[in-house]
PDB file of C-alpha atoms and ligand atoms in Angstrom:
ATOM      1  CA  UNK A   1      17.107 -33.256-100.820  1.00  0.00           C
ATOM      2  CA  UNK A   2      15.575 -31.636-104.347  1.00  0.00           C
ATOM      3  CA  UNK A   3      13.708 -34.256-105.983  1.00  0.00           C
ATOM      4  CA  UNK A   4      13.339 -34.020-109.687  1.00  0.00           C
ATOM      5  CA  UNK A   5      11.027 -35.466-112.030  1.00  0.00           C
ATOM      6  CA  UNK A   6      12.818 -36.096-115.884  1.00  0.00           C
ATOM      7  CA  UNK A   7      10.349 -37.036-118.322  1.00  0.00           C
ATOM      8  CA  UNK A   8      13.072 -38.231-120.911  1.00  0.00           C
ATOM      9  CA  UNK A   9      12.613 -40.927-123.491  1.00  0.00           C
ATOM     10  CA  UNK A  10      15.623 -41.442-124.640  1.00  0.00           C
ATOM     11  CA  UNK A  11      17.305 -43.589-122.211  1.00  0.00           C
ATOM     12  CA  UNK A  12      20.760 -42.970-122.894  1.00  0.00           C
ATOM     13  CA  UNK A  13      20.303 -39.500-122.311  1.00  0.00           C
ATOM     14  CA  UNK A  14      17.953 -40.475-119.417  1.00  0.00           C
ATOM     15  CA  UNK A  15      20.437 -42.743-117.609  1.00  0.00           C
ATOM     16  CA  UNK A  16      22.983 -39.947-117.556  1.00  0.00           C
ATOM     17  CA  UNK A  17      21.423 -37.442-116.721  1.00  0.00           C
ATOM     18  CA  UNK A  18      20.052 -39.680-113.585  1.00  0.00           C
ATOM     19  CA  UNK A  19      23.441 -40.598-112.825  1.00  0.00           C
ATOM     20  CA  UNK A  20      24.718 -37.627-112.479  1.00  0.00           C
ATOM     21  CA  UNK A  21      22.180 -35.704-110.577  1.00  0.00           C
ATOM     22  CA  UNK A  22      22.074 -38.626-108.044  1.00  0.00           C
ATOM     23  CA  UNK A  23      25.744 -37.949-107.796  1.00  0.00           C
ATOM     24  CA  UNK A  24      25.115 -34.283-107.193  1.00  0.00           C
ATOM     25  CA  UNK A  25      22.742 -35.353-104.414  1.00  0.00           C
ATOM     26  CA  UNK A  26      19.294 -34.976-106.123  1.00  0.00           C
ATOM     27  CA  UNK A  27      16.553 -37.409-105.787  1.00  0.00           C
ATOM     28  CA  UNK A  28      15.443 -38.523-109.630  1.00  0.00           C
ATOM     29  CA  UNK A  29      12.943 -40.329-110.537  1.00  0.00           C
ATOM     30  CA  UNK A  30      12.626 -40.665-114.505  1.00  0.00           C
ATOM     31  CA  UNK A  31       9.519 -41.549-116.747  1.00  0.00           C
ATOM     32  CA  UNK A  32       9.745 -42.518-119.992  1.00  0.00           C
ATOM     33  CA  UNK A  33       6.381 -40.914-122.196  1.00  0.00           C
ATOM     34  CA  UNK A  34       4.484 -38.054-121.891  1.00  0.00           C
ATOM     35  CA  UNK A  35       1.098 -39.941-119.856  1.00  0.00           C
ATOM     36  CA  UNK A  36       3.684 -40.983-117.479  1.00  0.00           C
ATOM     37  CA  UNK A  37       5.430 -38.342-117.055  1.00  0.00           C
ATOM     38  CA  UNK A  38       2.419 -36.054-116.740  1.00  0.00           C
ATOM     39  CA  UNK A  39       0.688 -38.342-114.028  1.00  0.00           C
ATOM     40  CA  UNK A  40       3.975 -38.584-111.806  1.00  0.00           C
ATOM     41  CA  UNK A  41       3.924 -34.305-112.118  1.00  0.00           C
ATOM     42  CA  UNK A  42       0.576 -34.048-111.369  1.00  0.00           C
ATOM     43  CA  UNK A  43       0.887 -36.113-108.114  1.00  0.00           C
ATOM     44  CA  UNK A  44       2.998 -33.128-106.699  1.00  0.00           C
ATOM     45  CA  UNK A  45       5.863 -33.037-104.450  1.00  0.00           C
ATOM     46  CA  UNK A  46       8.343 -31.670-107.297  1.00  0.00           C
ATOM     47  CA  UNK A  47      11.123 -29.571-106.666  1.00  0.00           C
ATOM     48  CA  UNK A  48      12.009 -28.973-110.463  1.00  0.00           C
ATOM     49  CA  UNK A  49      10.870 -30.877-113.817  1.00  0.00           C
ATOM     50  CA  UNK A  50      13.346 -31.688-116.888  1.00  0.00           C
ATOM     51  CA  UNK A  51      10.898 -32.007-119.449  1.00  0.00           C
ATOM     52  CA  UNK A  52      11.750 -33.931-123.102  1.00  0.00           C
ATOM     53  CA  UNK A  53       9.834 -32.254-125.786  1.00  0.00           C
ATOM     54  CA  UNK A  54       9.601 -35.055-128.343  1.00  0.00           C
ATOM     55  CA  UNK A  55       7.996 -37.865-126.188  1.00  0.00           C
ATOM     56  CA  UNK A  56       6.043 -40.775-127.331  1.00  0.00           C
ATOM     57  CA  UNK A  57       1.662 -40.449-125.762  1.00  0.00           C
ATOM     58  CA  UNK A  58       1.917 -37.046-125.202  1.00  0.00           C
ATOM     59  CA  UNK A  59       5.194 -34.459-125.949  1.00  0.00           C
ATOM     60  CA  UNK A  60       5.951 -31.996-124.154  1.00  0.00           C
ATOM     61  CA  UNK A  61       3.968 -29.127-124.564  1.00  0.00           C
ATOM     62  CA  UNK A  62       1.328 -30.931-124.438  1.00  0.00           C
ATOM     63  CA  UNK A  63       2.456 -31.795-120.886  1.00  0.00           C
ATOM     64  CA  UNK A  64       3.463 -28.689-119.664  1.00  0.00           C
ATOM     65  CA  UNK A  65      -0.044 -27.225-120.657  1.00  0.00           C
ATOM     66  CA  UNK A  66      -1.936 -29.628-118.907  1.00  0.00           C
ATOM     67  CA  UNK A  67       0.463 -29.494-115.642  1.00  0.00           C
ATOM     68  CA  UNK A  68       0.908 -25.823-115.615  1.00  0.00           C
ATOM     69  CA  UNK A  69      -3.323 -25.771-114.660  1.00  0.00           C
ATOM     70  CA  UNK A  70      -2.520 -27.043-111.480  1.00  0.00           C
ATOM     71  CA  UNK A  71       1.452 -26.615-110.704  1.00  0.00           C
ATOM     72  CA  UNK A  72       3.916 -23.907-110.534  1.00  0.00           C
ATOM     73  CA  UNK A  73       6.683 -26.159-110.498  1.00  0.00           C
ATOM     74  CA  UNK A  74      10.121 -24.873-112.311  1.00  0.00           C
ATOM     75  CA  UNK A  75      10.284 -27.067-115.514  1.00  0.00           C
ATOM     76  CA  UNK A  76      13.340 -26.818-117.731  1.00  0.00           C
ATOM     77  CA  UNK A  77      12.564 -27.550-121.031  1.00  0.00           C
ATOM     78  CA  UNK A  78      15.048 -30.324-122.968  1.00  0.00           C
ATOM     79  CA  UNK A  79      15.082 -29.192-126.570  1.00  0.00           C
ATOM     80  CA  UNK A  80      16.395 -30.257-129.886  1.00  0.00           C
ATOM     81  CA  UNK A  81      18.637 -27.671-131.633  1.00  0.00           C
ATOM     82  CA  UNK A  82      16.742 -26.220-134.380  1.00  0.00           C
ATOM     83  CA  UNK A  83      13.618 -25.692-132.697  1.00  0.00           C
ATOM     84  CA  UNK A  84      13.013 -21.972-131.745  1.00  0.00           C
ATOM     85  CA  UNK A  85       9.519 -22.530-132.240  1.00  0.00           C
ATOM     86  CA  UNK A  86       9.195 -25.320-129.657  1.00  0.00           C
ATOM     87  CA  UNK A  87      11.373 -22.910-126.939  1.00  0.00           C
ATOM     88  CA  UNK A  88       8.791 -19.911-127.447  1.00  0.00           C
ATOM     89  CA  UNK A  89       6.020 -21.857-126.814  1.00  0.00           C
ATOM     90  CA  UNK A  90       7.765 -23.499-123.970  1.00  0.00           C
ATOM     91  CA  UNK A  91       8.921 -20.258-122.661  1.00  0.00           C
ATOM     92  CA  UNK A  92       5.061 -18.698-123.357  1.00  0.00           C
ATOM     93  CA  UNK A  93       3.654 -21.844-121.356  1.00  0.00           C
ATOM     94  CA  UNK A  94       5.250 -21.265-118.041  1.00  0.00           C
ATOM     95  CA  UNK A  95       8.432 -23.056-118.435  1.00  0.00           C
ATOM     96  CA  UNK A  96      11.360 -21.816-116.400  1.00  0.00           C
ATOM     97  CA  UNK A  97      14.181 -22.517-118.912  1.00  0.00           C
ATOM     98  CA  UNK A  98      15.133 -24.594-121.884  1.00  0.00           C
ATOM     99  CA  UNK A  99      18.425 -26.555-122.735  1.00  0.00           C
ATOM    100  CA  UNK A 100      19.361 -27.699-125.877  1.00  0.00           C
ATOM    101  CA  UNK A 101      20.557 -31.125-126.913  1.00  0.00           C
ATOM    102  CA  UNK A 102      23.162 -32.095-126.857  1.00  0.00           C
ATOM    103  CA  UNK A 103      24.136 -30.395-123.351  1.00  0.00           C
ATOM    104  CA  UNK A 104      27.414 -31.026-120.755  1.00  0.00           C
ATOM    105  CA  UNK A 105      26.181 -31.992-117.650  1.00  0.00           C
ATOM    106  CA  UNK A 106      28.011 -29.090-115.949  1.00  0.00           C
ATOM    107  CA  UNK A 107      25.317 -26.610-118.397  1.00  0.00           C
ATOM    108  CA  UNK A 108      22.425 -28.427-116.603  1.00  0.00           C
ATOM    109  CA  UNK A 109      23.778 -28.116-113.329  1.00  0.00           C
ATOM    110  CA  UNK A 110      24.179 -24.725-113.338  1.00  0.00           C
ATOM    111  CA  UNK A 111      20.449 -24.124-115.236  1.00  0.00           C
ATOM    112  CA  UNK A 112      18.497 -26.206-112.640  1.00  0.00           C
ATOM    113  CA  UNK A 113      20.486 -24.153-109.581  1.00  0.00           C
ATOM    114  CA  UNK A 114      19.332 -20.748-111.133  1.00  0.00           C
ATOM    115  CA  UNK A 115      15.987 -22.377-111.361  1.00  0.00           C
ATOM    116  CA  UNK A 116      15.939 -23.711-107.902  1.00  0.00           C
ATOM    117  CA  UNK A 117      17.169 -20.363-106.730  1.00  0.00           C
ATOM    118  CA  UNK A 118      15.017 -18.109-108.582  1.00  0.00           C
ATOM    119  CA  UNK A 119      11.856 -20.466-107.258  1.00  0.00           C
ATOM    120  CA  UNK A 120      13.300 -19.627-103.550  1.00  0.00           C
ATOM    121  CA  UNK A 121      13.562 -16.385-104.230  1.00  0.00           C
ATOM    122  CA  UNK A 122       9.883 -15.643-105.241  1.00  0.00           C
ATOM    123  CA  UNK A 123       8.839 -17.329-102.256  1.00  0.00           C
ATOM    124  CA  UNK A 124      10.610 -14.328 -99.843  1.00  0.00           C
ATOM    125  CA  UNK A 125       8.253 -12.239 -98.586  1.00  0.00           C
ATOM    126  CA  UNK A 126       7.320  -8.435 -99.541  1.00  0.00           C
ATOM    127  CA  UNK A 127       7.544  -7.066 -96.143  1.00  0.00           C
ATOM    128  CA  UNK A 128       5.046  -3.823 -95.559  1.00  0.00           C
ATOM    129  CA  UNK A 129       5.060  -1.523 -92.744  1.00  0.00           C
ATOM    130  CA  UNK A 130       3.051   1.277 -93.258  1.00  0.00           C
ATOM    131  CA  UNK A 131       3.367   2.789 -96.575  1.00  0.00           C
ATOM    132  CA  UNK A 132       6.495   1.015 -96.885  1.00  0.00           C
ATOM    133  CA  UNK A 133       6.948  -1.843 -98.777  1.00  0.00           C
ATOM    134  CA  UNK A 134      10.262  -4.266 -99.248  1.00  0.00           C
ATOM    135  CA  UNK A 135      10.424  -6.785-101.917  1.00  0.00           C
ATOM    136  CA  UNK A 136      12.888  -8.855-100.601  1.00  0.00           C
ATOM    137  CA  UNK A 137      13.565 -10.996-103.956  1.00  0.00           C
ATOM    138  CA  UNK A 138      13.598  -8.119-106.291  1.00  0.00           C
ATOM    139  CA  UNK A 139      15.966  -6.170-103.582  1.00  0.00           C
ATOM    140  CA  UNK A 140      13.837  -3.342-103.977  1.00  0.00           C
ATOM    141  CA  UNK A 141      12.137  -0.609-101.737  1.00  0.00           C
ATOM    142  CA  UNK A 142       9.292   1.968-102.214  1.00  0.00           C
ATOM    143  CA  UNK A 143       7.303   4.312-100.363  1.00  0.00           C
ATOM    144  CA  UNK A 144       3.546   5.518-101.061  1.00  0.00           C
ATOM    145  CA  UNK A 145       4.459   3.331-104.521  1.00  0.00           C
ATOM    146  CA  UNK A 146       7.601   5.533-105.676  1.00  0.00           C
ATOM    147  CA  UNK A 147      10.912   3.505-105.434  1.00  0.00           C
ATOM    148  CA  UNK A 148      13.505   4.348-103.185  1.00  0.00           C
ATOM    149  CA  UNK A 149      17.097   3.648-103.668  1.00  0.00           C
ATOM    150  CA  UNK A 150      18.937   1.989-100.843  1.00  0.00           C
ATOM    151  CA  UNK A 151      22.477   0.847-101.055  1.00  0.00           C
ATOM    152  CA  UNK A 152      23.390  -2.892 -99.870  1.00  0.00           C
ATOM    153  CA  UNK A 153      24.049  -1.685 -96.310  1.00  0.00           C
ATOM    154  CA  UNK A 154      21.009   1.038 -96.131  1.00  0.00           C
ATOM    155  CA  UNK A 155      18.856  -2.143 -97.489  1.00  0.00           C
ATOM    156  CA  UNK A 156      20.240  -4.565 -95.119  1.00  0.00           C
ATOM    157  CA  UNK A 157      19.267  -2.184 -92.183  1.00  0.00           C
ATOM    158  CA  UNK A 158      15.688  -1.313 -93.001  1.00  0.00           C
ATOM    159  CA  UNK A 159      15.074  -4.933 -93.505  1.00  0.00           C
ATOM    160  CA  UNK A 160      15.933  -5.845 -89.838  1.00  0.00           C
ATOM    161  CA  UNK A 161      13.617  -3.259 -88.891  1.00  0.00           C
ATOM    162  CA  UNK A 162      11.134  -4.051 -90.921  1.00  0.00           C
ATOM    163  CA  UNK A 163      11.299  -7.925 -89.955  1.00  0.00           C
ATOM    164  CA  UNK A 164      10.514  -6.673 -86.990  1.00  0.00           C
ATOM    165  CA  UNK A 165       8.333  -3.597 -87.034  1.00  0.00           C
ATOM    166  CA  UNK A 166       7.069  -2.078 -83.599  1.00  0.00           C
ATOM    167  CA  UNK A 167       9.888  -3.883 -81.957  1.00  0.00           C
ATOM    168  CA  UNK A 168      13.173  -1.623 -80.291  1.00  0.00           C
ATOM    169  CA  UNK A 169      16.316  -2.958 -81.904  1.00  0.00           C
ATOM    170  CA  UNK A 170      19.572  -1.950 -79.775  1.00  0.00           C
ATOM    171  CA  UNK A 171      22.572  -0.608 -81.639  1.00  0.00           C
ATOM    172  CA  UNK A 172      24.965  -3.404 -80.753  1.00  0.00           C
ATOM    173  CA  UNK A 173      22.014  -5.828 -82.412  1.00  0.00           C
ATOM    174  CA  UNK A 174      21.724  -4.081 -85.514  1.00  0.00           C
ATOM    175  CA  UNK A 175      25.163  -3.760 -85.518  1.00  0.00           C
ATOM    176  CA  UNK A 176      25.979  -7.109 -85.277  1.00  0.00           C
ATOM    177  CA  UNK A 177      23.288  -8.270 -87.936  1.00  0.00           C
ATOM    178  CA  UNK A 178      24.378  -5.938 -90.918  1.00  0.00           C
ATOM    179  CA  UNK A 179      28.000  -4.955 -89.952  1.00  0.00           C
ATOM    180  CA  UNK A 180      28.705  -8.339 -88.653  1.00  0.00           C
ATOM    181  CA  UNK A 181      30.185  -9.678 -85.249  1.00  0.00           C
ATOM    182  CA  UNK A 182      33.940  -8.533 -86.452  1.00  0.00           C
ATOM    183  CA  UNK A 183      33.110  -5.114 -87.415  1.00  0.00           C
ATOM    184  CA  UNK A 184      36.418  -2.789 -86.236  1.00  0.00           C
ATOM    185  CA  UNK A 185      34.822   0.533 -87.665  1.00  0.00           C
ATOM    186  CA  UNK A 186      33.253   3.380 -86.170  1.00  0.00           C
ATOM    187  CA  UNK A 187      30.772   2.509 -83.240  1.00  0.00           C
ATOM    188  CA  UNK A 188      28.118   5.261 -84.319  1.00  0.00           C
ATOM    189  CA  UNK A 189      27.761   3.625 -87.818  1.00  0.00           C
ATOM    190  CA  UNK A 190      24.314   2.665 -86.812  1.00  0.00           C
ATOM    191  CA  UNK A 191      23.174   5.933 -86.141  1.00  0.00           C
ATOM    192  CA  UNK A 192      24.747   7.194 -89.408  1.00  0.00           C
ATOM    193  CA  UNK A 193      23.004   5.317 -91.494  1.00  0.00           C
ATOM    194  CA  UNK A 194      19.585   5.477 -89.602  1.00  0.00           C
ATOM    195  CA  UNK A 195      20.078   9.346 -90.470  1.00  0.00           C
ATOM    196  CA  UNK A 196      20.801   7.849 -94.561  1.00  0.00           C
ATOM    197  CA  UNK A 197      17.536   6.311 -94.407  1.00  0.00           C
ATOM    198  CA  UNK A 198      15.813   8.923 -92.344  1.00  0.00           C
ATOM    199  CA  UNK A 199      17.253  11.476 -95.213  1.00  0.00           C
ATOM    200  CA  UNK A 200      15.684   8.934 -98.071  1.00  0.00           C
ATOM    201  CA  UNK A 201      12.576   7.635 -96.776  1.00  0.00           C
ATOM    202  CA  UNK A 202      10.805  10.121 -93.911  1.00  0.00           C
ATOM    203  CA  UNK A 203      12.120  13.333 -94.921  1.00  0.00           C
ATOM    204  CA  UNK A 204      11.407  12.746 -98.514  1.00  0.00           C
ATOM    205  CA  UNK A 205       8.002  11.803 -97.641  1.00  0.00           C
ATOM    206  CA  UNK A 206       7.221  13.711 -95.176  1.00  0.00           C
ATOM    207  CA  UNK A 207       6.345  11.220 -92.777  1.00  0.00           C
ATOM    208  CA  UNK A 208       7.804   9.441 -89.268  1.00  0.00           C
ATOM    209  CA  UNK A 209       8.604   5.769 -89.250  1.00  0.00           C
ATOM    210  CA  UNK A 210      12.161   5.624 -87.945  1.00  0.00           C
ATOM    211  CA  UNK A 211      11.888   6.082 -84.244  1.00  0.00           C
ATOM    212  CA  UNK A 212      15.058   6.940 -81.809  1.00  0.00           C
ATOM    213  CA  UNK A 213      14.327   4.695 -78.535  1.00  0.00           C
ATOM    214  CA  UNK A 214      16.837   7.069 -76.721  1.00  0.00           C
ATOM    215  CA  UNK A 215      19.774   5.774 -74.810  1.00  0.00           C
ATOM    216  CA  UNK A 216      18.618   1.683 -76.626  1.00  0.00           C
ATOM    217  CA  UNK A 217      18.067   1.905 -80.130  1.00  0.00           C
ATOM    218  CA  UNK A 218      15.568   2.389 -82.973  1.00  0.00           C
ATOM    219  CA  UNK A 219      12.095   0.932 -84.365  1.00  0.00           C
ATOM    220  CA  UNK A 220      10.386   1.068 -87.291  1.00  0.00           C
ATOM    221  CA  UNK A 221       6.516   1.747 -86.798  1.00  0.00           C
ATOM    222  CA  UNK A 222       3.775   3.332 -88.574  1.00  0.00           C
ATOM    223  CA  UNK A 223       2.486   6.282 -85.897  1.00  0.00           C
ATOM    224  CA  UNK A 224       3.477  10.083 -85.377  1.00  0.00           C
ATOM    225  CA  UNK A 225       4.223  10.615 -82.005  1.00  0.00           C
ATOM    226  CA  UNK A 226       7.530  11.095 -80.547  1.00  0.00           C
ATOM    227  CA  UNK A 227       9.167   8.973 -78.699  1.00  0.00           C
TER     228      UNK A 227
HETATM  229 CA1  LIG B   1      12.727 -37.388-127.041  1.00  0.00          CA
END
């Protein structure tokens, strides 16, 4: 379960938004002034902050400066309409995302699932095998630091074998792991598109990382030999 922190004082707008977040399924635990809510952040375990701007102690910003020296929690700012200034300097201090009053429920649902998402998606790995590199997040791929572009399928592929570099991966595994267990197409499709990414990674650099394990399969490795 996500648990959020809303640092809200406004408690009609706090009760709500409690309300319907626990009814989502997310643990929430409100506090009601800046001091508060700034000691509850600081104590950690925080999957996501909504964070009031205008608080009573300390507002806001003042609370996402402090916080942000020691947590890289998403916070979603809570904002008052007119106040562009306030979002820039929200934005500026490391918050994820700011929502303006007065906001359907259905708006914040959908902001804190991008944030949740986006914060799972920087925590994928960049995967490196040799001078190959695989940011996993960003969906991207590049070689000796020039980008290299892979379609969905040509991605999906390298990634196995990059997951598990060294290691021989049979045809009928690969297949089933990017084509999928009902795949009814051809049965060399594997060893087409190890020849796509042959023709865009070691041919265009000039170098040997796709292997042929003949009559099993293929591995990714960083040597020169044959195999
Ligand atoms: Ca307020």
């Amino acid at each position: 379960m996500h648990r959020i922190l809303l640092i809200e004082d406004e408690q009609k707008i706090a009760r709500f938004v409690e309300l319907e977040l626990t009814h989502e399924g997310y643990e929430v635990i409100k506090a009601e002034d800046g001091r508060t809510g700034l000691e509850l952040a600081e104590k950690g375990g925080w999957d996501l902050m909504l964070l009031d701007i205008m608080l009573p102690g300390i507002n806001g910003l003042e609370v996402l400066r402090r916080l942000r020296k020691t947590s890289d929690a998403p916070v979603i700012l809570l904002t008052a309409r007119d106040a562009v200034m306030d979002k820039v300097t929200g934005l500026d201090m490391g918050a994820d995302d700011y929502i303006t009053k007065p906001f359907s429920i259905e708006e914040l649902l959908a902001r804190i699932r991008t944030a949740l998402r986006k914060r799972q998606a920087a925590a994928l790995p960049v995967l490196t095998v040799g001078p190959l590199q695989m940011d996993i997040a960003r969906h991207t791929v590049s070689c000796m630091g020039e980008n290299v572009e892979l379609t969905g399928r040509e991605f999906s592929l390298l990634q196995m074998l990059m997951e598990n570099p060294g290691i021989v991966l049979t045809r009928d595994a690969l297949m089933e792991q990017v084509w999928g267990y009902d795949y009814m197409g051809e049965t060399n499709v594997v060893d087409v598109y190890i020849r796509y990414l042959r023709s865009k990674i070691d041919e265009v650099f000039g170098i040997k990382l796709l292997h042929t394990v003949r009559g099993v399969g293929y591995t990714l490795r960083e040597n020169t030999h044959e195999t």
